[in-house]
mmCIF file of C-alpha atoms in Angstrom:
data_model
loop_
_atom_site.group_PDB
_atom_site.id
_atom_site.type_symbol
_atom_site.label_atom_id
_atom_site.label_comp_id
_atom_site.label_asym_id
_atom_site.label_seq_id
_atom_site.Cartn_x
_atom_site.Cartn_y
_atom_site.Cartn_z
ATOM 1 C CA MET A 28 -0.401 15.015 12.279
ATOM 2 C CA VAL A 29 2.253 15.760 9.660
ATOM 3 C CA ALA A 30 4.423 12.964 11.089
ATOM 4 C CA PHE A 31 1.529 10.504 10.784
ATOM 5 C CA GLY A 32 0.868 11.696 7.232
ATOM 6 C CA ARG A 33 4.506 11.070 6.382
ATOM 7 C CA LEU A 34 4.270 7.713 8.101
ATOM 8 C CA ALA A 35 1.275 6.855 5.924
ATOM 9 C CA ILE A 36 3.240 7.746 2.778
ATOM 10 C CA ILE A 37 6.261 5.812 4.046
ATOM 11 C CA SER A 38 4.106 2.835 4.882
ATOM 12 C CA LEU A 39 2.533 2.829 1.446
ATOM 13 C CA ALA A 40 6.010 2.956 -0.052
ATOM 14 C CA ALA A 41 7.931 0.392 2.004
ATOM 15 C CA SER A 42 8.577 -3.258 3.079
ATOM 16 C CA ALA A 43 8.893 -5.069 -0.237
ATOM 17 C CA ASN A 44 10.565 -7.929 1.572
ATOM 18 C CA ALA A 45 7.207 -9.419 2.505
ATOM 19 C CA LEU A 46 6.037 -9.367 -1.103
ATOM 20 C CA SER A 47 9.301 -10.573 -2.607
ATOM 21 C CA LEU A 48 9.319 -13.516 -0.208
ATOM 22 C CA PHE A 49 5.678 -14.408 -0.826
ATOM 23 C CA SER A 50 6.340 -16.984 -3.561
ATOM 24 C CA VAL A 51 8.963 -18.696 -1.369
ATOM 25 C CA PHE A 52 6.580 -18.632 1.600
ATOM 26 C CA GLN A 53 3.737 -19.989 -0.534
ATOM 27 C CA ASN A 54 5.858 -22.939 -1.764
ATOM 28 C CA VAL A 55 6.953 -23.830 1.776
ATOM 29 C CA ALA A 56 3.409 -23.440 3.112
ATOM 30 C CA ASP A 57 1.984 -25.614 0.329
ATOM 31 C CA LYS A 58 4.489 -28.403 1.029
ATOM 32 C CA ALA A 59 3.866 -28.191 4.773
ATOM 33 C CA MET A 60 0.101 -28.289 4.276
ATOM 34 C CA GLU A 61 0.368 -31.310 1.952
ATOM 35 C CA SER A 62 2.276 -33.128 4.690
ATOM 36 C CA VAL A 63 -0.268 -32.142 7.362
ATOM 37 C CA ASN A 64 -3.191 -33.019 5.103
ATOM 38 C CA ASP A 65 -1.755 -36.479 4.412
ATOM 39 C CA LYS A 66 -1.250 -37.160 8.131
ATOM 40 C CA ILE A 67 -4.562 -35.899 9.524
ATOM 41 C CA GLY A 68 -6.895 -36.137 6.552
ATOM 42 C CA LEU A 69 -7.729 -32.451 6.017
ATOM 43 C CA SER A 70 -7.231 -32.574 2.270
ATOM 44 C CA GLY A 71 -9.326 -29.926 0.528
ATOM 45 C CA GLN A 72 -10.498 -28.273 3.756
ATOM 46 C CA ILE A 73 -7.824 -25.593 4.201
ATOM 47 C CA ILE A 74 -7.918 -22.553 1.935
ATOM 48 C CA HIS A 75 -4.866 -20.295 1.640
ATOM 49 C CA THR A 76 -6.011 -16.670 1.545
ATOM 50 C CA PHE A 77 -2.741 -14.681 1.637
ATOM 51 C CA PRO A 78 -2.411 -12.153 -0.059
ATOM 52 C CA GLY A 79 -6.170 -12.177 -0.411
ATOM 53 C CA GLN A 80 -8.611 -13.100 -3.094
ATOM 54 C CA ASP A 81 -9.497 -9.468 -3.761
ATOM 55 C CA GLU A 82 -5.918 -8.135 -3.608
ATOM 56 C CA ARG A 83 -3.005 -7.916 -6.009
ATOM 57 C CA PRO A 84 0.593 -6.838 -5.440
ATOM 58 C CA VAL A 85 1.590 -3.685 -7.300
ATOM 59 C CA PRO A 86 4.630 -4.350 -9.543
ATOM 60 C CA GLY A 87 7.954 -2.859 -8.447
ATOM 61 C CA ASN A 88 9.884 -3.284 -5.245
ATOM 62 C CA SER A 89 7.341 -1.973 -2.786
ATOM 63 C CA PRO A 90 4.987 -3.433 -0.188
ATOM 64 C CA ILE A 91 1.937 -1.894 -1.811
ATOM 65 C CA ILE A 92 -1.012 -4.148 -2.450
ATOM 66 C CA GLN A 93 -4.060 -3.053 -4.406
ATOM 67 C CA CYS A 94 -7.101 -3.934 -2.313
ATOM 68 C CA ASP A 95 -10.615 -4.309 -3.705
ATOM 69 C CA ALA A 96 -8.842 -5.381 -6.911
ATOM 70 C CA LYS A 97 -11.989 -6.919 -8.396
ATOM 71 C CA THR A 98 -13.822 -3.597 -8.077
ATOM 72 C CA PRO A 99 -13.370 -1.153 -10.996
ATOM 73 C CA GLN A 100 -10.916 1.612 -10.044
ATOM 74 C CA ILE A 101 -10.073 4.867 -11.803
ATOM 75 C CA LEU A 102 -6.334 4.515 -11.079
ATOM 76 C CA ASP A 103 -4.419 1.607 -12.573
ATOM 77 C CA LEU A 104 -1.264 1.714 -10.436
ATOM 78 C CA GLN A 105 1.277 0.080 -12.730
ATOM 79 C CA ARG A 106 4.517 0.278 -10.757
ATOM 80 C CA VAL A 107 5.943 1.599 -7.485
ATOM 81 C CA VAL A 108 9.667 1.671 -6.739
ATOM 82 C CA ILE A 109 11.185 2.718 -3.414
ATOM 83 C CA ASP A 110 14.802 3.257 -2.422
ATOM 84 C CA PRO A 111 16.185 2.220 0.005
ATOM 85 C CA ASN A 112 14.254 -0.971 0.379
ATOM 86 C CA PRO A 113 13.427 -1.704 3.095
ATOM 87 C CA PRO A 114 13.157 1.849 4.400
ATOM 88 C CA ALA A 115 15.214 2.795 7.419
ATOM 89 C CA LYS A 116 14.818 5.357 10.186
ATOM 90 C CA GLY A 117 16.820 8.528 9.672
ATOM 91 C CA GLN A 118 17.189 8.009 5.911
ATOM 92 C CA ASN A 119 15.529 9.658 2.959
ATOM 93 C CA LEU A 120 13.154 7.453 1.004
ATOM 94 C CA THR A 121 12.717 7.945 -2.738
ATOM 95 C CA PHE A 122 9.291 6.957 -3.999
ATOM 96 C CA VAL A 123 8.423 6.700 -7.727
ATOM 97 C CA ALA A 124 4.937 5.619 -8.811
ATOM 98 C CA THR A 125 3.572 5.154 -12.322
ATOM 99 C CA GLY A 126 -0.092 4.755 -13.107
ATOM 100 C CA PHE A 127 -2.908 5.511 -15.506
ATOM 101 C CA LEU A 128 -6.043 7.497 -14.653
ATOM 102 C CA SER A 129 -9.113 6.556 -16.680
ATOM 103 C CA GLU A 130 -10.797 9.899 -15.880
ATOM 104 C CA ASP A 131 -9.967 13.314 -14.413
ATOM 105 C CA ILE A 132 -9.730 13.710 -10.630
ATOM 106 C CA THR A 133 -11.440 16.938 -9.569
ATOM 107 C CA ASP A 134 -11.996 18.991 -6.421
ATOM 108 C CA GLY A 135 -14.040 17.137 -3.839
ATOM 109 C CA ALA A 136 -12.074 13.891 -4.164
ATOM 110 C CA TYR A 137 -11.081 12.435 -0.818
ATOM 111 C CA VAL A 138 -9.081 9.605 0.740
ATOM 112 C CA ASP A 139 -9.931 7.577 3.841
ATOM 113 C CA VAL A 140 -6.710 6.597 5.648
ATOM 114 C CA ASP A 141 -6.311 4.056 8.432
ATOM 115 C CA VAL A 142 -2.854 3.672 10.042
ATOM 116 C CA ARG A 143 -2.191 1.038 12.678
ATOM 117 C CA TYR A 144 0.803 0.260 14.834
ATOM 118 C CA GLY A 145 0.332 -3.469 15.180
ATOM 119 C CA TYR A 146 -3.282 -3.710 16.318
ATOM 120 C CA ILE A 147 -3.413 -0.168 17.705
ATOM 121 C CA ARG A 148 -5.155 2.358 15.466
ATOM 122 C CA LEU A 149 -3.099 5.551 15.189
ATOM 123 C CA ILE A 150 -5.137 7.343 12.544
ATOM 124 C CA HIS A 151 -8.528 6.918 10.964
ATOM 125 C CA GLN A 152 -9.121 10.102 9.047
ATOM 126 C CA THR A 153 -10.484 11.465 5.793
ATOM 127 C CA PHE A 154 -8.234 13.833 3.833
ATOM 128 C CA ASP A 155 -8.984 16.151 0.913
ATOM 129 C CA LEU A 156 -7.184 14.420 -1.952
ATOM 130 C CA CYS A 157 -6.664 17.644 -3.890
ATOM 131 C CA GLU A 158 -4.928 19.236 -0.881
ATOM 132 C CA GLU A 159 -2.729 16.167 -0.346
ATOM 133 C CA VAL A 160 -1.544 15.851 -3.972
ATOM 134 C CA THR A 161 0.155 19.235 -3.664
ATOM 135 C CA ASN A 162 2.746 17.349 -1.549
ATOM 136 C CA VAL A 163 3.786 15.466 -4.701
ATOM 137 C CA ASP A 164 3.750 18.556 -6.932
ATOM 138 C CA LEU A 165 0.338 17.898 -8.499
ATOM 139 C CA GLU A 166 -2.844 19.929 -8.387
ATOM 140 C CA CYS A 167 -6.478 19.282 -9.176
ATOM 141 C CA PRO A 168 -7.869 18.674 -11.615
ATOM 142 C CA ILE A 169 -5.502 15.792 -12.338
ATOM 143 C CA LYS A 170 -6.048 14.962 -15.987
ATOM 144 C CA GLU A 171 -6.785 11.442 -17.151
ATOM 145 C CA GLY A 172 -3.863 9.587 -18.714
ATOM 146 C CA GLN A 173 -0.410 8.412 -17.700
ATOM 147 C CA GLN A 174 0.913 9.838 -14.417
ATOM 148 C CA ILE A 175 4.377 9.613 -12.857
ATOM 149 C CA ILE A 176 4.914 10.770 -9.291
ATOM 150 C CA SER A 177 8.343 11.072 -7.709
ATOM 151 C CA LYS A 178 8.855 12.136 -4.111
ATOM 152 C CA LEU A 179 11.658 12.230 -1.568
ATOM 153 C CA VAL A 180 10.395 11.561 1.963
ATOM 154 C CA GLU A 181 12.464 12.009 5.121
ATOM 155 C CA ILE A 182 11.986 9.171 7.592
ATOM 156 C CA PRO A 183 12.523 10.549 11.094
ATOM 157 C CA ASN A 184 14.859 8.807 13.548
ATOM 158 C CA GLU A 185 12.033 8.967 16.087
ATOM 159 C CA VAL A 186 9.811 6.405 14.313
ATOM 160 C CA PRO A 187 9.127 3.745 16.965
ATOM 161 C CA PRO A 188 10.175 0.232 15.949
ATOM 162 C CA GLY A 189 7.355 -2.108 15.013
ATOM 163 C CA LYS A 190 4.898 -3.062 12.312
ATOM 164 C CA TYR A 191 2.784 -0.346 10.698
ATOM 165 C CA ILE A 192 -0.227 -1.181 8.552
ATOM 166 C CA VAL A 193 -1.709 1.448 6.254
ATOM 167 C CA ASN A 194 -4.955 1.224 4.304
ATOM 168 C CA ALA A 195 -6.076 4.019 1.996
ATOM 169 C CA ARG A 196 -9.214 4.226 -0.122
ATOM 170 C CA ALA A 197 -9.548 7.217 -2.448
ATOM 171 C CA TYR A 198 -12.870 8.328 -3.957
ATOM 172 C CA THR A 199 -14.173 10.986 -6.316
ATOM 173 C CA LYS A 200 -16.634 13.532 -4.950
ATOM 174 C CA GLU A 201 -19.328 11.242 -6.424
ATOM 175 C CA ASP A 202 -17.981 8.366 -4.249
ATOM 176 C CA VAL A 203 -16.535 6.421 -7.202
ATOM 177 C CA LEU A 204 -13.472 4.389 -6.141
ATOM 178 C CA ILE A 205 -10.234 5.915 -7.429
ATOM 179 C CA THR A 206 -8.052 3.275 -5.785
ATOM 180 C CA CYS A 207 -7.665 1.116 -2.709
ATOM 181 C CA LEU A 208 -4.114 0.549 -1.444
ATOM 182 C CA SER A 209 -2.664 -1.291 1.518
ATOM 183 C CA ALA A 210 0.888 -1.695 2.808
ATOM 184 C CA THR A 211 2.727 -3.152 5.772
ATOM 185 C CA VAL A 212 6.049 -1.694 6.896
ATOM 186 C CA GLU A 213 8.212 -2.926 9.733
ATOM 187 C CA PHE A 214 10.825 -0.670 11.310
ATOM 188 C CA LEU A 215 13.519 -2.477 13.256
ATOM 189 C CA PRO A 216 14.849 -1.222 16.619
#
């Protein structure tokens, strides 16, 4: 379970290549679609949805995307930086996140985590947020205001190669959305 928890943290902190290449991909895709549309008459019928209409990339060099971005969230995640990028098996990963909390986070807050290896679900579990934040040297209540979290995470050599997808939704004990985050990390063989 600890290894999967670390994997979830790693996954939320990795694979910025996909995000940094998005604008290049979008330009190529747009040109290709214009060509296809002209040839087969599909103009106006294809809608590009990547990265998603309700998602926004989090600034910094990380793969983290804020999901449910149109929904009010207590945490405004302003920047996430990881090193090395992309992460590699057997290396330590440094993770620095900066954000602003619009209200205190108190006991009873929780996070729903879903980790997939490709299409295979590895974890779908709810964690006590106040227990988990002790891993990044915080404790509840977490006071509203600017927050900076820095953590060194060891990535085990045993991580199987492949694509990992992590989704995490954190809530207060009153079920108010703290944040929704998603990330995709690919470990090479």
